[in-house]
mmCIF file of C-alpha atoms in Angstrom:
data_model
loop_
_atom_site.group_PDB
_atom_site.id
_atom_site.type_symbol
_atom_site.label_atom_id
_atom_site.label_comp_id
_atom_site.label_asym_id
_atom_site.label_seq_id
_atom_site.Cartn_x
_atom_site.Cartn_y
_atom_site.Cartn_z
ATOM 1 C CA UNK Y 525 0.000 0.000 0.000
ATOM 2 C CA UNK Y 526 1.055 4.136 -0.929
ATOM 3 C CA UNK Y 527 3.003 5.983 2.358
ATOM 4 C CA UNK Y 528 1.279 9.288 2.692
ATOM 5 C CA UNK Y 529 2.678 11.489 5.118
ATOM 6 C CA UNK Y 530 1.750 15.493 5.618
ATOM 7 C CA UNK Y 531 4.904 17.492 6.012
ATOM 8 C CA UNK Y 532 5.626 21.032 7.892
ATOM 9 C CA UNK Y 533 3.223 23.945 6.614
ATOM 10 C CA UNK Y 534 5.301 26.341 4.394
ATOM 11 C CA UNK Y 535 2.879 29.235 4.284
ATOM 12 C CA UNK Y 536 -0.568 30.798 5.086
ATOM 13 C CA UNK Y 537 -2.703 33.308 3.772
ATOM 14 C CA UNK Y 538 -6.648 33.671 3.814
ATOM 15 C CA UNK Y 539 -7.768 31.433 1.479
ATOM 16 C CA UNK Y 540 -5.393 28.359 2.148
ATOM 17 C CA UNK Y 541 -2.136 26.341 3.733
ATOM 18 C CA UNK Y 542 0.402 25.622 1.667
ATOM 19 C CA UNK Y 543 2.033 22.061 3.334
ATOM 20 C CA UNK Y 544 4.887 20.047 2.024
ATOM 21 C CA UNK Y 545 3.152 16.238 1.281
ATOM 22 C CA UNK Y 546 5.469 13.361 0.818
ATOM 23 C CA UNK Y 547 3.648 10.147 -0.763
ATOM 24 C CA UNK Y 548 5.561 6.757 -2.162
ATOM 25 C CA UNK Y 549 4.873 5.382 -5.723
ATOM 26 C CA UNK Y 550 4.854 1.931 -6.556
ATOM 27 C CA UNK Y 551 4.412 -0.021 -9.537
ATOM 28 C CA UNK Y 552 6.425 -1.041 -12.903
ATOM 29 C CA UNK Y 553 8.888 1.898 -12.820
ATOM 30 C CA UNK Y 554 11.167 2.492 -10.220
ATOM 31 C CA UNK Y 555 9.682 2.643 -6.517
ATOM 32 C CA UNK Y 556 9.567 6.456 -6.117
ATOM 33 C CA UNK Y 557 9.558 9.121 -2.917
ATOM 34 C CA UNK Y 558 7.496 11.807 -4.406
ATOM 35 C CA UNK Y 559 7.710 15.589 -2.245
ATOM 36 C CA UNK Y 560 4.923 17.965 -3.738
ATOM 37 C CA UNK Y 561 3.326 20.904 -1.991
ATOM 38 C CA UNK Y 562 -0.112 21.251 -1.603
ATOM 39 C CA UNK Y 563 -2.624 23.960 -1.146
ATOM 40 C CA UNK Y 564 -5.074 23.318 1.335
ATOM 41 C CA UNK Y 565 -8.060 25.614 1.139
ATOM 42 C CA UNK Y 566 -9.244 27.115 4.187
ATOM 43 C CA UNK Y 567 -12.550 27.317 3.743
ATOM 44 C CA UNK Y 568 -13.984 25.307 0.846
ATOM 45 C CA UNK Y 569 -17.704 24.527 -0.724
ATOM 46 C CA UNK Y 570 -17.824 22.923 -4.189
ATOM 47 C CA UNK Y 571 -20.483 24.452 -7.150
ATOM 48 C CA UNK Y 572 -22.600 21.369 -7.959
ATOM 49 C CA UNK Y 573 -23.104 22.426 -11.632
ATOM 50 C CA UNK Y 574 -18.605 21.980 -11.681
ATOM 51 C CA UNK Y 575 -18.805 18.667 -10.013
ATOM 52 C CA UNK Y 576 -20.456 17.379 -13.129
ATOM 53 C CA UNK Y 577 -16.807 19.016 -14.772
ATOM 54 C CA UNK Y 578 -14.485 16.527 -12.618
ATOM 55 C CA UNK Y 579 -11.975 14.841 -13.880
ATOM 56 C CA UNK Y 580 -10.201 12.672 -11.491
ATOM 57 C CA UNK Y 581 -7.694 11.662 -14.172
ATOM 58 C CA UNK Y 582 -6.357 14.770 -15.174
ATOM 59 C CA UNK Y 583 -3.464 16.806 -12.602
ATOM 60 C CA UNK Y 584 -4.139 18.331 -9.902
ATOM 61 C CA UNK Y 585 -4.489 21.908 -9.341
ATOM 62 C CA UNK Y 586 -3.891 21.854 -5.878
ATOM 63 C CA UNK Y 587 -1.063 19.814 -5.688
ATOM 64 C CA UNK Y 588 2.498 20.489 -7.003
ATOM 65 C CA UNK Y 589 5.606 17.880 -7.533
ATOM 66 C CA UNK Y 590 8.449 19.286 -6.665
ATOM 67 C CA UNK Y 591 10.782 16.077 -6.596
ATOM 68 C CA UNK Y 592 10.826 12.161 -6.919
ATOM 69 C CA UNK Y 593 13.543 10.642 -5.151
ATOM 70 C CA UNK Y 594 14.489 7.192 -5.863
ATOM 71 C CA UNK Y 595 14.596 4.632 -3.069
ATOM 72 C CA UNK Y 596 17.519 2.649 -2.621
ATOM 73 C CA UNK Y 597 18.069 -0.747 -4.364
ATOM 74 C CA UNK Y 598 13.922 -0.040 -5.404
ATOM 75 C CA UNK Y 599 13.094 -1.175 -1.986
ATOM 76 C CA UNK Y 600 9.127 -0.170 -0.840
ATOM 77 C CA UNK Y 601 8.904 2.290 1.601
ATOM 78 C CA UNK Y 602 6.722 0.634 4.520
ATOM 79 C CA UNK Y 603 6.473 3.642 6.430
ATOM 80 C CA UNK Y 604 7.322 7.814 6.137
ATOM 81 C CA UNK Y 605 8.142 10.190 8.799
ATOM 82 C CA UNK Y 606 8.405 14.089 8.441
ATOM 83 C CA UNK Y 607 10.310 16.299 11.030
ATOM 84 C CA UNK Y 608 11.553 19.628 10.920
ATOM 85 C CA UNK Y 609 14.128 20.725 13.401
ATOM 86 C CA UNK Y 610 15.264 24.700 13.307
ATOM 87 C CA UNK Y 611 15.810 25.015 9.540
ATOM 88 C CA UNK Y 612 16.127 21.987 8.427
ATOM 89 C CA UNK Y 613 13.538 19.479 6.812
ATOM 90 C CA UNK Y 614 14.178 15.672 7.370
ATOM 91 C CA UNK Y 615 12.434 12.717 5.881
ATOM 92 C CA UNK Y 616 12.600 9.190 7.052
ATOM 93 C CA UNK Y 617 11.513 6.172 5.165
ATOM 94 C CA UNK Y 618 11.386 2.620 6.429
ATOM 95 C CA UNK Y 619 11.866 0.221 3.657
ATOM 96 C CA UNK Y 620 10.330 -3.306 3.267
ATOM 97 C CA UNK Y 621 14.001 -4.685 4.483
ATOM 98 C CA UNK Y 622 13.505 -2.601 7.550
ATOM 99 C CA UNK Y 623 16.150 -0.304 6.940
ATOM 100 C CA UNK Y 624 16.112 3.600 8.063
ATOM 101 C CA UNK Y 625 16.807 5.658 5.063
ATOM 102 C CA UNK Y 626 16.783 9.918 5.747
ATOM 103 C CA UNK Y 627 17.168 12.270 3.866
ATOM 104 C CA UNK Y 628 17.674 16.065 3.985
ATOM 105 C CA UNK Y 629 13.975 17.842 1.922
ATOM 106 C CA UNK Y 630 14.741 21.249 2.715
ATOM 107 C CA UNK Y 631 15.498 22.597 -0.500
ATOM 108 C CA UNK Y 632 14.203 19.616 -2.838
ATOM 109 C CA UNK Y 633 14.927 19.280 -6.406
ATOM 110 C CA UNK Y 634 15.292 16.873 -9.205
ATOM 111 C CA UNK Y 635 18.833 16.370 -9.859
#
C-alpha cells in the first residue's frame, strides 16, 4: 500500500495552507519518494453544476511535484516520517528490508 505522510506547513494566507506532502509510488517503474506541496483551502464549498466538470484523471491543481527521489536498491517504503528541526527538513523512510533511510527535503529538487 502508498506511504502518505503530511509534512511542515510552508505558508498561510486567507484562502489556504500551503504544506509540504510526501507520498511513495509503486508499480512497474522504479519505486519512487514523491515531495509535492499542496494547497489546502481554508474554507472550501464545491459548485454542484462543476462537479459534473471533474476529472479525477487529469493533474491536480492543488497539488504540485516538486521532486521524486528514488529509493535505494527499489526497496518499498513501509512507512514515512516528516520532522523539521530549526531550519532543516528531514524525511525518514522505512523500507520493506527494515532499513532507516533519511534524507535532507529542505530545498528539494530533481537532480
Amino acid at each position: 500500500s502508498t506511504c502518505v505522510r503530511w509534512g511542515h506547513v510552508l505558508s498561510t494566507n486567507k484562502d489556504a495552507v500551503i504544506q509540504r506532502l510526501y507520498y511513495s509510488e509503486r508499480g512497474a517503474v522504479v519505486n519512487n519518494i514523491v515531495i509535492a506541496e499542496a494547497s489546502v483551502a481554508v474554507e472550501f464549498s464545491s459548485d454542484p453544476d462543476k462537479m459534473a466538470e471533474f476529472d479525477e484523471n487529469l493533474p491536480s491543481k492543488i497539488v504540485q511535484i516538486k521532486a521524486q527521489v528514488p529509493t535505494p536498491s527499489g526497496t518499498e517504503v513501509n512507512r514515512l516520517q516528516a520532522l523539521k528541526e530549526g531550519e532543516k527538513a528531514l524525511l525518514l523512510a522505512k523500507s520493506d528490508l527494515s532499513v532507516l533511510h533519511v534524507w535532507d527535503v529542505s530545498h528539494p529538487r530533481d537532480d
